[in-house]
Coordinates of C-alpha atoms in Angstrom, one line a residue:
X1 CA 44.9 9.0 10.8
X2 CA 45.2 12.7 11.4
X3 CA 42.5 14.2 13.6
X4 CA 40.0 16.8 12.3
X5 CA 41.0 20.4 13.1
X6 CA 38.9 22.1 15.8
X7 CA 37.8 25.7 16.5
X8 CA 40.6 25.8 19.0
X9 CA 43.1 25.0 16.2
X10 CA 41.6 27.8 14.1
X11 CA 41.8 30.2 17.0
X12 CA 45.5 29.5 17.6
X13 CA 46.3 29.8 13.9
X14 CA 44.4 33.1 13.5
X15 CA 45.6 34.4 16.8
X16 CA 42.1 35.3 18.1
X17 CA 39.9 34.0 20.9
X18 CA 37.8 30.8 20.6
X19 CA 34.7 32.9 21.1
X20 CA 35.5 35.1 18.1
X21 CA 36.0 32.0 15.9
X22 CA 32.7 30.6 17.2
X23 CA 30.9 33.8 16.3
X24 CA 32.4 33.8 12.8
X25 CA 31.5 30.2 11.9
X26 CA 28.0 30.7 13.2
X27 CA 27.4 33.5 10.8
X28 CA 27.7 36.6 12.9
X29 CA 28.8 39.7 11.0
X30 CA 29.7 42.2 13.7
X31 CA 33.3 41.0 13.7
X32 CA 36.3 43.2 12.9
X33 CA 37.1 42.7 9.2
X34 CA 40.7 42.0 9.8
X35 CA 40.0 39.4 12.4
X36 CA 37.4 37.8 10.1
X37 CA 39.9 37.7 7.3
X38 CA 42.5 35.9 9.5
X39 CA 39.9 33.4 10.7
X40 CA 38.8 32.7 7.1
X41 CA 42.4 32.2 6.0
X42 CA 43.0 29.8 9.0
X43 CA 39.9 27.8 8.2
X44 CA 41.1 27.3 4.6
X45 CA 44.7 26.5 5.6
X46 CA 43.6 23.9 8.2
X47 CA 40.6 22.5 6.3
X48 CA 38.3 23.1 9.3
X49 CA 34.7 22.0 8.9
X50 CA 31.9 23.0 11.3
X51 CA 30.5 20.1 13.3
X52 CA 26.8 20.6 12.8
X53 CA 25.9 17.5 14.8
X54 CA 27.6 18.9 17.9
X55 CA 26.3 22.4 17.2
X56 CA 22.7 21.1 17.1
X57 CA 22.9 19.9 20.7
X58 CA 23.4 23.5 21.9
X59 CA 20.3 25.5 22.8
X60 CA 19.1 27.6 19.9
X61 CA 21.3 25.7 17.4
X62 CA 20.1 23.6 14.5
X63 CA 21.5 20.7 12.4
X64 CA 20.0 22.1 9.2
X65 CA 18.9 18.6 8.3
X66 CA 15.6 16.9 7.5
X67 CA 15.1 13.2 7.7
X68 CA 13.0 11.2 5.2
X69 CA 12.1 7.6 5.9
X70 CA 10.1 5.7 3.2
X71 CA 9.5 2.1 2.3
X72 CA 11.6 1.2 -0.8
X73 CA 14.6 3.1 -2.2
X74 CA 14.4 1.0 -5.4
X75 CA 10.9 2.0 -6.3
X76 CA 10.9 4.9 -8.8
X77 CA 7.8 6.3 -7.0
X78 CA 9.8 7.0 -3.9
X79 CA 12.9 8.2 -5.6
X80 CA 10.7 10.9 -7.3
X81 CA 9.2 11.8 -3.9
X82 CA 12.7 12.1 -2.5
X83 CA 13.9 14.3 -5.3
X84 CA 11.0 16.7 -4.8
X85 CA 11.6 16.9 -1.0
X86 CA 15.3 17.4 -1.5
X87 CA 14.8 20.2 -4.0
X88 CA 12.6 22.2 -1.5
X89 CA 14.9 21.4 1.5
X90 CA 18.1 22.4 -0.5
X91 CA 16.6 25.7 -1.5
X92 CA 15.9 26.5 2.2
X93 CA 19.5 25.5 3.1
X94 CA 18.7 22.1 4.6
X95 CA 20.4 18.7 3.9
X96 CA 18.1 15.8 3.4
X97 CA 19.0 12.4 5.0
X98 CA 17.1 9.5 3.3
X99 CA 16.6 6.0 4.7
X100 CA 14.5 3.0 3.5
X101 CA 12.4 0.8 5.9
X102 CA 11.6 -1.9 3.4
X103 CA 8.1 -1.9 5.0
X104 CA 9.6 -3.4 8.2
X105 CA 8.2 -2.0 11.4
X106 CA 11.3 -2.6 13.6
X107 CA 13.7 -1.3 11.0
X108 CA 11.5 1.8 10.5
X109 CA 11.6 2.5 14.3
X110 CA 15.4 2.1 14.4
X111 CA 15.8 4.6 11.5
X112 CA 13.4 7.1 13.2
X113 CA 15.3 6.8 16.5
X114 CA 18.7 7.3 14.7
X115 CA 17.5 10.4 12.9
X116 CA 16.1 11.8 16.2
X117 CA 19.4 11.1 17.9
X118 CA 21.2 13.0 15.2
X119 CA 18.9 16.0 16.0
X120 CA 17.2 16.4 12.6
X121 CA 15.2 19.5 12.5
X122 CA 12.2 17.9 10.8
X123 CA 11.0 14.5 9.9
X124 CA 9.0 13.1 6.9
X125 CA 7.9 9.5 7.1
X126 CA 6.0 6.9 5.1
X127 CA 4.8 4.5 7.8
X128 CA 5.4 0.8 7.2
X129 CA 2.6 -1.6 6.7
X130 CA 3.0 -3.1 10.2
X131 CA 4.0 -0.6 12.8
X132 CA 6.2 -2.0 15.5
X133 CA 5.3 0.7 18.1
X134 CA 2.9 3.5 18.6
X135 CA 4.1 7.0 18.0
X136 CA 3.0 7.9 21.5
X137 CA 5.9 5.6 22.7
X138 CA 8.5 7.8 20.9
X139 CA 10.3 9.8 23.6
X140 CA 9.9 13.6 23.2
X141 CA 10.8 16.0 21.9
X142 CA 9.6 15.1 18.4
X143 CA 10.5 17.7 15.7
X144 CA 8.0 18.9 13.1
X145 CA 6.6 15.7 11.6
X146 CA 4.8 15.0 8.3
X147 CA 3.3 11.6 7.3
X148 CA 3.6 11.1 3.6
X149 CA 1.4 8.9 1.3
X150 CA -0.3 7.3 4.4
X151 CA -2.4 8.8 7.2
X152 CA -0.9 10.5 10.2
X153 CA -0.3 8.2 13.2
X154 CA 0.5 10.9 15.6
X155 CA -1.8 13.6 16.8
X156 CA 0.7 16.4 16.4
X157 CA 1.6 15.7 12.8
X158 CA 0.5 16.8 9.4
X159 CA -0.1 14.4 6.5
X160 CA 0.0 14.6 2.7
X161 CA -2.0 11.9 0.8
X162 CA -3.2 11.2 -2.7
X163 CA -6.9 10.5 -3.6
X164 CA -6.2 6.8 -3.9
X165 CA -9.8 5.7 -3.8
X166 CA -11.0 8.2 -6.3
X167 CA -8.2 7.4 -8.7
X168 CA -8.9 3.7 -8.5
X169 CA -12.6 4.3 -9.1
X170 CA -11.8 6.3 -12.2
X171 CA -9.5 3.6 -13.6
X172 CA -12.0 0.8 -13.0
X173 CA -14.9 2.8 -14.5
X174 CA -12.8 3.4 -17.6
X175 CA -12.3 -0.3 -18.0
X176 CA -16.0 -1.1 -17.5
X177 CA -17.1 1.7 -19.9
X178 CA -14.8 0.1 -22.5
X179 CA -16.8 -3.2 -22.1
X180 CA -15.0 -5.1 -19.4
X181 CA -17.1 -7.2 -17.0
X182 CA -14.5 -9.3 -15.2
X183 CA -12.0 -6.8 -14.0
X184 CA -9.1 -8.1 -12.0
X185 CA -7.4 -6.1 -9.2
X186 CA -3.7 -6.7 -9.1
X187 CA -1.8 -5.1 -6.2
X188 CA 0.1 -5.4 -3.0
X189 CA -1.1 -6.3 0.5
X190 CA -4.2 -4.7 1.9
X191 CA -2.2 -4.0 5.1
X192 CA -0.8 -1.0 3.2
X193 CA -3.2 2.0 3.4
X194 CA -2.8 2.9 -0.2
X195 CA -3.8 -0.6 -1.3
X196 CA -6.9 -0.6 0.9
X197 CA -8.0 2.7 -0.5
X198 CA -7.4 1.7 -4.1
X199 CA -9.3 -1.6 -3.6
X200 CA -12.1 0.4 -2.0
X201 CA -12.3 2.6 -5.1
X202 CA -12.1 -0.4 -7.3
X203 CA -15.0 -2.1 -5.4
X204 CA -17.1 1.1 -5.5
X205 CA -16.6 1.4 -9.2
X206 CA -17.8 -2.2 -9.8
X207 CA -20.9 -1.5 -7.7
X208 CA -21.7 1.6 -9.8
X209 CA -21.4 -0.6 -12.9
X210 CA -23.7 -3.2 -11.4
X211 CA -21.0 -5.7 -10.7
X212 CA -19.8 -7.5 -7.5
X213 CA -16.3 -8.0 -6.4
X214 CA -15.0 -11.4 -7.3
X215 CA -12.5 -12.6 -4.8
X216 CA -10.8 -14.9 -7.4
X217 CA -10.0 -11.8 -9.4
X218 CA -8.6 -9.9 -6.4
X219 CA -4.8 -10.4 -6.2
X220 CA -3.1 -8.7 -3.2
X221 CA 0.2 -10.6 -3.2
X222 CA 2.0 -8.7 -5.9
X223 CA 4.7 -7.0 -3.9
X224 CA 7.2 -7.3 -6.7
X225 CA 7.1 -7.0 -10.5
X226 CA 7.8 -10.8 -10.7
X227 CA 4.9 -11.6 -8.5
X228 CA 2.6 -9.4 -10.6
X229 CA 3.8 -11.0 -13.8
X230 CA 3.1 -14.5 -12.4
X231 CA -0.4 -13.5 -11.2
X232 CA -1.4 -11.9 -14.5
X233 CA 0.0 -14.8 -16.4
X234 CA -2.3 -17.1 -14.4
X235 CA -5.3 -14.9 -15.3
X236 CA -4.4 -15.2 -18.9
X237 CA -4.0 -18.9 -18.8
X238 CA -7.3 -19.4 -17.0
X239 CA -9.1 -16.8 -19.2
X240 CA -10.7 -15.7 -15.9
X241 CA -10.4 -11.9 -16.4
X242 CA -11.2 -9.7 -19.3
X243 CA -9.4 -6.6 -18.0
X244 CA -6.8 -5.6 -15.3
X245 CA -6.6 -2.7 -12.9
X246 CA -2.9 -2.7 -11.8
X247 CA -2.8 -0.9 -8.4
X248 CA 0.8 0.3 -8.5
X249 CA 3.6 0.8 -11.1
X250 CA 5.3 -2.5 -10.4
X251 CA 2.0 -4.4 -10.9
X252 CA 1.5 -2.5 -14.2
X253 CA 5.0 -3.5 -15.4
X254 CA 4.5 -7.1 -14.3
X255 CA 1.2 -7.2 -16.3
X256 CA 2.9 -5.9 -19.4
X257 CA 5.6 -8.6 -19.1
X258 CA 2.9 -11.3 -18.7
X259 CA 1.1 -9.9 -21.9
X260 CA 4.4 -10.1 -23.8
X261 CA 5.0 -13.6 -22.6
X262 CA 1.5 -14.8 -23.6
X263 CA 1.5 -12.9 -27.0
X264 CA -1.8 -11.2 -26.2
X265 CA -3.0 -8.6 -23.8
X266 CA -6.0 -7.6 -21.8
X267 CA -7.4 -4.0 -21.3
X268 CA -5.2 -2.4 -18.7
X269 CA -5.2 0.7 -16.5
X270 CA -2.4 1.2 -14.0
X271 CA -2.1 3.4 -10.9
X272 CA 1.0 5.6 -11.1
X273 CA 2.6 6.8 -14.3
X274 CA 6.2 5.6 -15.2
X275 CA 8.8 6.6 -17.7
X276 CA 8.3 3.8 -20.2
X277 CA 4.5 3.9 -20.2
X278 CA 4.4 5.6 -23.6
X279 CA 6.5 2.9 -25.3
X280 CA 3.9 0.2 -25.6
X281 CA 1.4 -0.3 -28.4
X282 CA -0.9 1.0 -27.3
X283 CA 0.7 3.2 -24.6
X284 CA -0.4 2.4 -21.0
X285 CA -3.4 4.3 -19.6
X286 CA -2.7 5.3 -16.0
X287 CA -4.0 7.1 -12.9
X288 CA -1.4 9.8 -12.4
X289 CA -0.5 11.2 -9.0
X290 CA 1.5 14.4 -8.9
X291 CA 4.3 12.8 -7.0
X292 CA 6.5 15.8 -7.1
X293 CA 3.7 18.0 -5.7
X294 CA 3.3 15.5 -2.8
X295 CA 7.0 15.7 -2.0
X296 CA 7.1 19.5 -2.3
X297 CA 4.0 19.8 -0.1
X298 CA 5.4 17.6 2.6
X299 CA 8.7 19.5 2.6
X300 CA 7.0 22.9 2.7
X301 CA 4.8 21.8 5.6
X302 CA 7.9 20.8 7.7
X303 CA 9.7 24.0 6.8
X304 CA 6.6 26.0 7.6
X305 CA 6.5 24.5 11.1
X306 CA 10.2 25.2 11.6
X307 CA 9.6 28.8 10.6
X308 CA 6.8 29.2 13.2
X309 CA 3.6 28.0 11.6
X310 CA 1.3 27.2 14.5
X311 CA -1.9 26.5 12.6
X312 CA -3.8 23.3 13.5
X313 CA -2.4 20.1 12.0
X314 CA -4.0 19.0 8.8
X315 CA -4.3 16.2 6.2
X316 CA -4.0 17.3 2.6
X317 CA -5.5 15.0 0.0
X318 CA -4.1 15.8 -3.5
X319 CA -6.2 14.9 -6.6
X320 CA -5.2 12.3 -9.1
X321 CA -5.7 12.4 -12.9
X322 CA -6.8 9.6 -15.3
X323 CA -4.8 9.6 -18.5
X324 CA -6.4 7.4 -21.2
X325 CA -3.9 6.3 -23.9
X326 CA -5.7 3.3 -25.4
X327 CA -4.7 0.4 -23.3
X328 CA -8.0 0.4 -21.5
X329 CA -9.7 -0.8 -24.7
X330 CA -9.9 -4.5 -25.9
X331 CA -7.2 -5.8 -28.2
X332 CA -8.2 -5.6 -31.8
X333 CA -8.4 -9.0 -33.6

């Protein structure tokens, strides 16, 4: 396999010094136009590409990359976040490197270490449900860091969150106001911060309506769509619930599949909107996060720090919005 051309090769081809080639590829403009033209022609002829990884090791240099580590690449929620982060990063001239931890602490740590070894300029992370190490154990230097969707675990980092408790409270109140009295919570593990917050909002709403949390109606094992479908199917067979609050988009889709299989439905409000939510009859009522705003806010925070923002670290909690489309009401007989 032929080796990649180097700056030395470009210098020989252009008949200039290595230092002049280095100044040219690093964007300096005070170079004789004739020399710059020869260097440009040599770069094209040889197919030279700048080695940003090597350049980032030098003092004052940058890799022009931002790392993003989240939990599940297959989840549309995270793909929307990534797209928003990438849009902001790209506009600023940065490449986004994305990796998925699958909610595994050791894997998350390996990915973070790999990105730091590659000298990313900034880092955005969604912490896994079980951290394998404390952030105080990560060797310095740590670049500008933002925790996304879950609280900051490092004193020097910003965080961007949604109002999970408030959104869940609004959803559950909508179901109780429509007449439901046995409202099931269907979601993922309470080890995940967002699930704990959403269950807290659900419980607060029940208390406001004069109802207590029923553990038999609290399902926190629905990590996948299939698990949510089985759980809601059991609720339908037992006739134990008269409404469902689905605490994430996969739980909502699982509930809809269970309704389809049973040939009947329960009042339903889901947390997180999704593309096909309007296709049902009735369309699905949801608590909507502005996922794109979360991603943009995280990216802008990292870029702000890179550009010299020295303000105290902060946690931004973005509001949610309840969108009622009819599925929160009982099925008509």
